[in-house]
Every structure is written in structure tokens, then in C-alpha cells.
Coordinates of C-alpha atoms in Angstrom, one line a residue:
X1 CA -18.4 1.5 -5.5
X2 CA -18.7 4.9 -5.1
X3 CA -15.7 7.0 -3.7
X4 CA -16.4 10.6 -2.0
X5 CA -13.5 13.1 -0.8
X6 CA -15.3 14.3 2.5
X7 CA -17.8 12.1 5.0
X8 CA -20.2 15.4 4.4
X9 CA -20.3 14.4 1.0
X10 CA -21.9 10.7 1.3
X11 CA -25.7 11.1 1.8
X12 CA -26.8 7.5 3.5
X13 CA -29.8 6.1 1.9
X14 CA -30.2 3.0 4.5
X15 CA -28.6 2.2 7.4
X16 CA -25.0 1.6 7.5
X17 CA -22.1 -0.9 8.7
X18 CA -19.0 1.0 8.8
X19 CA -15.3 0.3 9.8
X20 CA -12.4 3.0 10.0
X21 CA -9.1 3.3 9.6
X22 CA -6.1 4.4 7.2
X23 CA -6.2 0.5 5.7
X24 CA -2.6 0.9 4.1
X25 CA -1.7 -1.7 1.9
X26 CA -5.1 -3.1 1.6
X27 CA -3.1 -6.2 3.2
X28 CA -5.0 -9.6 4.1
X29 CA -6.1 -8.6 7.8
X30 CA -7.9 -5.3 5.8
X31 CA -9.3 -7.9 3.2
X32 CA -10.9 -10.2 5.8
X33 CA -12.6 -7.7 7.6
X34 CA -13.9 -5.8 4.2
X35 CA -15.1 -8.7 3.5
X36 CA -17.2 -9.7 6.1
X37 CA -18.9 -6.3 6.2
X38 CA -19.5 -6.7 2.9
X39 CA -20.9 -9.8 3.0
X40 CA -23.2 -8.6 6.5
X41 CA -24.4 -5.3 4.8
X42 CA -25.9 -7.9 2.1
X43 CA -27.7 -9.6 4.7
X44 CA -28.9 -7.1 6.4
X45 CA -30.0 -4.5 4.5
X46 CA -27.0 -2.1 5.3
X47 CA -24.9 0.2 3.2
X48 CA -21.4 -0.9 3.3
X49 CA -18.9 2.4 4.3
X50 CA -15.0 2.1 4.7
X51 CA -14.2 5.3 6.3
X52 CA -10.6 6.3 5.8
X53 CA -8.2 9.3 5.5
X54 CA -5.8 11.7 3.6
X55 CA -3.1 12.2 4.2
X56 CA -2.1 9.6 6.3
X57 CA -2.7 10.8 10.4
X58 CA 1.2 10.5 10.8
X59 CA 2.3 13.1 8.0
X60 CA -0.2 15.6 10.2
X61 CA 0.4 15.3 13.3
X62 CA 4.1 14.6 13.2
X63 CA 5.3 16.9 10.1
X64 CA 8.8 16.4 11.0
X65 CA 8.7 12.7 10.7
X66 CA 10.0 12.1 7.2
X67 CA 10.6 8.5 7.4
X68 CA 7.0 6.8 7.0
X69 CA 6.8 5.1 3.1
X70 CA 3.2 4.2 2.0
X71 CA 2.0 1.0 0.6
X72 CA -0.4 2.1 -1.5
X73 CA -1.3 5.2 -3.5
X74 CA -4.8 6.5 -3.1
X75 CA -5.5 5.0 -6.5
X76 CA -4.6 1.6 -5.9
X77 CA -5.8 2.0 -2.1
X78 CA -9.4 2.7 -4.1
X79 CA -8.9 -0.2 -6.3
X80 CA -8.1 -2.7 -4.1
X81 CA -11.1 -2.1 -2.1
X82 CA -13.5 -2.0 -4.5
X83 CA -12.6 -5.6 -5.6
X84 CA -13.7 -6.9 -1.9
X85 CA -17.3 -5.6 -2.6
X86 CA -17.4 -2.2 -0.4
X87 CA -20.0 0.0 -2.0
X88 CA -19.0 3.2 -0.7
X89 CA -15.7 4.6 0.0
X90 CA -15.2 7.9 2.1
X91 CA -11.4 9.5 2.1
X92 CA -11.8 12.8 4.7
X93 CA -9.4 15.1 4.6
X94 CA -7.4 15.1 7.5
X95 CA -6.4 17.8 9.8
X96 CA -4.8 18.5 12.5
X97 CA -8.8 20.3 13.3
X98 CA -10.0 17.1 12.3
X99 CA -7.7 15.3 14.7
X100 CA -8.8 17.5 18.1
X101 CA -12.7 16.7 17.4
X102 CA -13.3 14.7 20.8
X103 CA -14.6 11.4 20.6
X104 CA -18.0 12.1 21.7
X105 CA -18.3 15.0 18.5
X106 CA -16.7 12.4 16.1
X107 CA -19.2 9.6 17.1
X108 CA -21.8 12.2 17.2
X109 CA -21.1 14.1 13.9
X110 CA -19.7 11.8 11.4
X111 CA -20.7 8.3 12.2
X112 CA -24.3 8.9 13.8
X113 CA -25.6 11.8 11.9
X114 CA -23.4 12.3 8.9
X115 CA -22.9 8.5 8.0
X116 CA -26.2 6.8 9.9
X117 CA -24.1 4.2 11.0
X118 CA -26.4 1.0 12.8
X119 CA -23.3 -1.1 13.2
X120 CA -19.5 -0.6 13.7
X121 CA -17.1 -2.7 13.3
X122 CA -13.5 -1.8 14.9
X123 CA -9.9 -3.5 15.4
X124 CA -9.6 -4.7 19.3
X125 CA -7.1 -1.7 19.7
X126 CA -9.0 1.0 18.3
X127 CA -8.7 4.2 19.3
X128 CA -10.2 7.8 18.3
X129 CA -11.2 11.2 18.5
X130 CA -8.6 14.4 20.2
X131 CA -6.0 12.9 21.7
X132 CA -6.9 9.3 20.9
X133 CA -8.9 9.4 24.3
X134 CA -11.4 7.3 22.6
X135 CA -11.6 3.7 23.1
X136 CA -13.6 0.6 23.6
X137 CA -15.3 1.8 26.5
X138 CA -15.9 4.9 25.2
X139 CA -17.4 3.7 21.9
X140 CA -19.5 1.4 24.1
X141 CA -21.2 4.4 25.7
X142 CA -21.7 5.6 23.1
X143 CA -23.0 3.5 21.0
X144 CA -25.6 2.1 23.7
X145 CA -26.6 6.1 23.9
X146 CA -26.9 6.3 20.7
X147 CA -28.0 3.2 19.4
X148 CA -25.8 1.8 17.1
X149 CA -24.2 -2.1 17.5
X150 CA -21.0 -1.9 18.2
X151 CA -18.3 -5.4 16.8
X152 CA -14.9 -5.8 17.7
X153 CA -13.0 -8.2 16.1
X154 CA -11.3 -10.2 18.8
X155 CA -7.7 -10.3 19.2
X156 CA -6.8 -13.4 18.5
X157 CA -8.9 -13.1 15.2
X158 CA -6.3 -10.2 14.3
X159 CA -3.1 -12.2 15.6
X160 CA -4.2 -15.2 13.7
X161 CA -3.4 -13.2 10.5
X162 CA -0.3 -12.2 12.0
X163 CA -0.1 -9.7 9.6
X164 CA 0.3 -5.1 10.1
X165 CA 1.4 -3.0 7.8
X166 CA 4.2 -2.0 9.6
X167 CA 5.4 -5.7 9.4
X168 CA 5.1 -5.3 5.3
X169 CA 7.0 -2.2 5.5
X170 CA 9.8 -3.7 7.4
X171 CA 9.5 -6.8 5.3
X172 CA 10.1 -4.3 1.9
X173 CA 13.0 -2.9 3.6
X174 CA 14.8 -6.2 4.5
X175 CA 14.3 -7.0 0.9
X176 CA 11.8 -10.0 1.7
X177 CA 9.5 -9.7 -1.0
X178 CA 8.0 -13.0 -0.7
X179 CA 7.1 -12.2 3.2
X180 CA 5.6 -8.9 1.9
X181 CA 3.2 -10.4 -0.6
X182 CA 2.3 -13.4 1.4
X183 CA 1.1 -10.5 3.8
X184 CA -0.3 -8.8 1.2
X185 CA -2.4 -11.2 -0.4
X186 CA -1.1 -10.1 -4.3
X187 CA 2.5 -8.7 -5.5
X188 CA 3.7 -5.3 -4.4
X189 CA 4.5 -2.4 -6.8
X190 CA 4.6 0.6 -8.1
X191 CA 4.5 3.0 -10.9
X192 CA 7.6 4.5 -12.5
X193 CA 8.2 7.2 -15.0
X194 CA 10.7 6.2 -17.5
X195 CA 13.9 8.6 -17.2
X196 CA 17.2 9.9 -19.0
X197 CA 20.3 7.7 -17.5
X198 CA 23.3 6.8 -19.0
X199 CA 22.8 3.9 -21.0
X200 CA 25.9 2.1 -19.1
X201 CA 23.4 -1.2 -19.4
X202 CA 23.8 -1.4 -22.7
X203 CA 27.1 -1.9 -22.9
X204 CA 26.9 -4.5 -20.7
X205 CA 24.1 -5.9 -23.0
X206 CA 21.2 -5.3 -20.5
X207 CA 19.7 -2.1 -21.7
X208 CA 17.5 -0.5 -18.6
X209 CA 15.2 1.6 -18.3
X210 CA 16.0 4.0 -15.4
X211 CA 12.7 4.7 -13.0
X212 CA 11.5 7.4 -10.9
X213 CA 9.0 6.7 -8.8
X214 CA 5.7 8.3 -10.0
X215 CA 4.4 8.5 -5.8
X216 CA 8.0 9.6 -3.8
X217 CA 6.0 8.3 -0.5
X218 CA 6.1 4.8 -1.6
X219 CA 8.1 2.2 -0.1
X220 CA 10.6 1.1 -2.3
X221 CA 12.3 -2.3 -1.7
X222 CA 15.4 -3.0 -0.1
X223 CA 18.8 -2.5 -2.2
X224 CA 19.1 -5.9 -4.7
X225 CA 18.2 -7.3 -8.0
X226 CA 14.4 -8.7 -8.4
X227 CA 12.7 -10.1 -10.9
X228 CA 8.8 -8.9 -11.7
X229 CA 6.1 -8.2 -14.2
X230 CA 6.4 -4.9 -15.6
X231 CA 3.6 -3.5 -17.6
X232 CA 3.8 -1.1 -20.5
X233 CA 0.4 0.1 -21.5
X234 CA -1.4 -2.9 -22.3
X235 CA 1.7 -5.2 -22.5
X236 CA 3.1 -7.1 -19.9
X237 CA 6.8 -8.1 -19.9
X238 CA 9.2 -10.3 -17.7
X239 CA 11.8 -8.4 -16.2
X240 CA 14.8 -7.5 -14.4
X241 CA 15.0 -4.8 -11.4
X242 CA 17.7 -3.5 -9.9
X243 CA 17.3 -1.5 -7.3
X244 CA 20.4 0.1 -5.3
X245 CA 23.9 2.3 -6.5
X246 CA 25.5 0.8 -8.8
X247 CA 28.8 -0.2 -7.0
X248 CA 30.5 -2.0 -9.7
X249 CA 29.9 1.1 -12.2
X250 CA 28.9 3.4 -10.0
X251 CA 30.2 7.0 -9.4
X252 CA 28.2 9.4 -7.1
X253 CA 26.4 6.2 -5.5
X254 CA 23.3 7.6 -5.8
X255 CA 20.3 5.1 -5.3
X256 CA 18.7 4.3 -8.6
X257 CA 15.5 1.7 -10.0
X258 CA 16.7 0.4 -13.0
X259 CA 14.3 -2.6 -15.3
X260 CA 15.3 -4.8 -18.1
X261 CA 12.4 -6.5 -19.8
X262 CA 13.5 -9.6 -21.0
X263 CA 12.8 -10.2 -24.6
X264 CA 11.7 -6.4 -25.5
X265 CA 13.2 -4.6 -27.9
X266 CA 11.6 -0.9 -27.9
X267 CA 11.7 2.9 -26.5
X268 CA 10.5 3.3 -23.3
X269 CA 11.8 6.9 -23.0
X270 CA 8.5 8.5 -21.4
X271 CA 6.8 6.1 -20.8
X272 CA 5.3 5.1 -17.2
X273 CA 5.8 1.3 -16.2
X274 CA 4.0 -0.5 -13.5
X275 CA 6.2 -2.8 -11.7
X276 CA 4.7 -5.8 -9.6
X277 CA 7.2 -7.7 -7.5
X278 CA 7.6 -11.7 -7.1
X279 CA 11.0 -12.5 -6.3
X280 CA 14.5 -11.3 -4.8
X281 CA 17.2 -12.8 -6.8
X282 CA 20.3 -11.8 -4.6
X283 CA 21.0 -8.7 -2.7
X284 CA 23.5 -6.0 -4.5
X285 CA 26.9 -7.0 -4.7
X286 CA 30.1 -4.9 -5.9
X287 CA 32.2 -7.0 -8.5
X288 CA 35.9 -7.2 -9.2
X289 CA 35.1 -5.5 -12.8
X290 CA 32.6 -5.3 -15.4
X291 CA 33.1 -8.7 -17.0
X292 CA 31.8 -10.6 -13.6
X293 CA 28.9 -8.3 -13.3
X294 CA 27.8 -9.2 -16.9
X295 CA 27.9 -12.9 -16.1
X296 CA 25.9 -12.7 -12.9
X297 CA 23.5 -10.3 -15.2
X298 CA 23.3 -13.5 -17.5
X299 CA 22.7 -15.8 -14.4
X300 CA 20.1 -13.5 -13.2
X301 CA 17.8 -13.0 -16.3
X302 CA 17.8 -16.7 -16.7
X303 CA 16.7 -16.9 -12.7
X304 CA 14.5 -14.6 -13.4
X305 CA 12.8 -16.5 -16.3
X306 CA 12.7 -19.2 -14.3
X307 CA 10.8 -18.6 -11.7
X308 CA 8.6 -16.2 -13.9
X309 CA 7.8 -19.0 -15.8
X310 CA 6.4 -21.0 -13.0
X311 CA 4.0 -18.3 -12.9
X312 CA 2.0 -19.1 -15.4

């Protein structure tokens, strides 16, 4: 697959089948329609062209808004959809310029002349160009004028899957990680940088490695103890995560991501950790002293190992 950083960028070689959108998440409603322009570009002769964005629309045009959290980095945005067979991948800048190009320009511009698009394929609430005045009505004049096929996917295609990214947000947020991934399609993560704490898990005898997330516009799960596969270099580990303040030790009740790899024995001062998400073991709970908190610790690594075995 190749990636470019600006639609002006991609020079079309064949005609192409394109679809557009932020795709955040890469969830399983993104996977089924990458997938079947894939598979159509294969059969007829296309190029097959995601066209997305950066940053995400929201963070332009409403700056003030600081409470959107991403799914997915770039990065893993890129990965995931070069594993569904997309061969090129186009992430424009966005700007609020971008965003007042009317819908006749944008149809005109980017996907006629800049991309050579012969057929679109678009969710059955699309809507583009200054404004958003562009819509389905819109793109079928245009496309008729222009000759291009235009595909929506129906409706009740899109409400079969039931799924949006702002349901796997919300789902993140409750804590419901196995609602998240089922939307999804594979476990939810992200990268952590291994920081300075203060070692109070080791005299509890869970020693944790304290996280900060490498991408601060992630969504981080709800406040509770999970258990996941963490990754260290090339070494993947069962593990422990806590998520939340502490309130049994806690002073300053200040929200921290904190993993115990079960049977590891190491430094991970440093180092960055990839964390993927399979289950929620119990939400956080304050305990009448230290001594029950280090049982329910011993009840929840052996959870943990439980239903990480299973896994396998």
C-alpha cells in the first residue's frame, strides 16, 4: 500500500474507486466497506483510494472542543488499513481552507481531476464540501455531469453492523471493553512510555510499571483494573492494568496507567509498552487498608491468567 500526505501528491495510473472519510478506529463497519472496494477494484481494473484526513475535522473546526479522544493513531490507522487490501492511502491535511472548498470544487478538484475517480462509494449519510451542503443529491449531479458511478451503501447495510465510532468511544468510557472490541473487530490499545512513579506496587508485591500515554488524544478506558497483552519489544507478556487514582494508596488522586506483567522479572524504566485490551476485571474500588487491596491484587492476577489463558 502506498500512503501519500496530500491528495496532490497521488498520481492515478488507472481509474479509481474511492471512499472518504476520517475512518477512526478502523472498526468493523470501516472493514466491510474496505473490503469490498478492495475486492471491486480487483475486478475491475480500478485503483483502490481511501481518502482520509488530518487532523481529525472536529479539532479544526471546533478548536475549543477539547473533549474528542481518538481511536487510533495515524500509525495504527495506516496499518490497519493496509491489512484489508487498500493499495493507496491518501491523508490531506485538513483546514479550515480545506473545509470552505464547496462541494462542486471538492468533486471537481480532488476526486475528478486530482484522484480520477470512476466510482465512489459513500455512507447513506454522507455529507461534504463548505458547510457540509453537499449530499446525495448533490453528488448525484455531479457525478452524472461528470461521469463517475456513484454507490451508496444502504442504510440498513450500515445499521446491520450496528457499530460507529462514537459507540466504541462511549463503550471505552463505560469501561466495556468487550463491547469495544466486538465493535472493533481486534483488541484496543495503545502505546505507553514507561515512567518514574513511586514504586508503592512493590511493596504490595505487584511491581508496576507506570505509563504515559505516547498519543495524549487517545481514548483511554474507563477507571478499573484490566487484564491484556503487553508487548515489550519483541516479547509479549500477560498482564495486569490498572487504570484510575489510586484510592486506597492514593494522595493527590491523580489519574494514573499502571501494568504488571505477570511472570516478568526486568527494567522497564524507558521503555515503550504496547498495551492491547481483552478484559475488565472489576471497576476501581477504595479498600479498608492495604492488606485487602493485596488480596484482591492476588485474586486479580489469577483472573487475569485465567482468562488470558483461554486465549491461546
Amino acid at each position: 500500500m502506498k500512503v501519500y500526505r496530500d491528495y496532490a501528491n497521488y498520481v492515478p495510473s488507472q481509474p479509481a474507486i474511492v471512499t472518504v472519510g476520517t475512518f477512526d478506529g478502523v472498526h468493523i463497519g470501516h472493514q466491510k466497506i474496505l473490503s469490498r472496494i478492495a475486492e471491486l477494484a480487483k475486478t475491475g481494473g480500478m485503483q483502490s483510494v481511501l481518502l482520509t484526513f488530518f487532523p481529525h475535522p472536529r479539532m479544526v473546526l471546533f478548536p475549543d472542543d477539547n473533549d474528542l479522544r481518538l481511536l487510533s493513531t495515524m500509525d495504527e490507522k495506516i496499518e490497519l488499513v493496509r491489512k484489508l487490501g487498500i493499495e493507496h492511502l491518501i491523508i490531506h491535511p485538513f483546514s479550515k481552507a480545506f473545509s470552505r472548498m464547496s462541494a462542486e470544487a471538492y468533486v471537481e478538484e480532488i476526486l475528478v481531476q486530482g484522484l480520477n475517480v470512476r466510482t465512489l462509494v459513500i455512507g447513506h449519510d454522507h455529507h461534504f464540501g463548505r458547510n457540509r451542503e453537499g449530499n446525495l443529491e448533490e453528488l448525484t449531479r455531479l457525478s452524472e455531469a461528470h461521469g463517475f458511478e456513484l454507490e451508496e451503501i444502504p442504510a440498513q447495510e450500515i445499521s446491520a453492523v450496528n457499530v460507529s465510532s462514537t459507540k466504541i468511544r462511549q463503550s471505552l468510557a463505560d469501561g466495556d471493553i468487550a463491547k469495544a472490541n466486538s465493535f472493533l473487530g481486534y483488541p484496543y490499545g495503545f502505546q505507553g512510555r514507561v515512567v518514574a512513579g513511586n514504586q508503592l506496587g512493590r511493596t504490595l508485591g505487584f511491581p508496576t510499571a507506570n505509563l504515559q500515554a505516547v498519543e495524549p488524544l487517545k481514548r483511554i478506558p474507563a477507571q478499573g483494573a484490566y487484564a491484556g497483552l503487553v508487548k515489550v519489544e519483541s516479547a509479549t507478556y500477560q498482564a495486569m492494568i490498572n487504570i484510575g487514582v489510586r484510592p486506597t494508596i492514593g494522595q493527590n488522586f491523580t489519574t494514573t496507567i499502571e501494568v504488571h506483567l505477570l511472570d516478568f522479572d526486568g527494567d522497564l524504566y524507558g521503555k515503550t509498552l504496547s498495551i492491547d485490551f481483552y478484559h475488565r476485571l472489576r471497576p476501581e474500588i477504595k479498600f479498608e487498608n492495604t492488606e485487602r487491596l493485596k488480596e484482591q491484587l492476588s485474586k486479580d492476577a489469577a483472573h487475569a491468567k485465567s482468562l488470558l489463558d483461554s486465549l491461546a
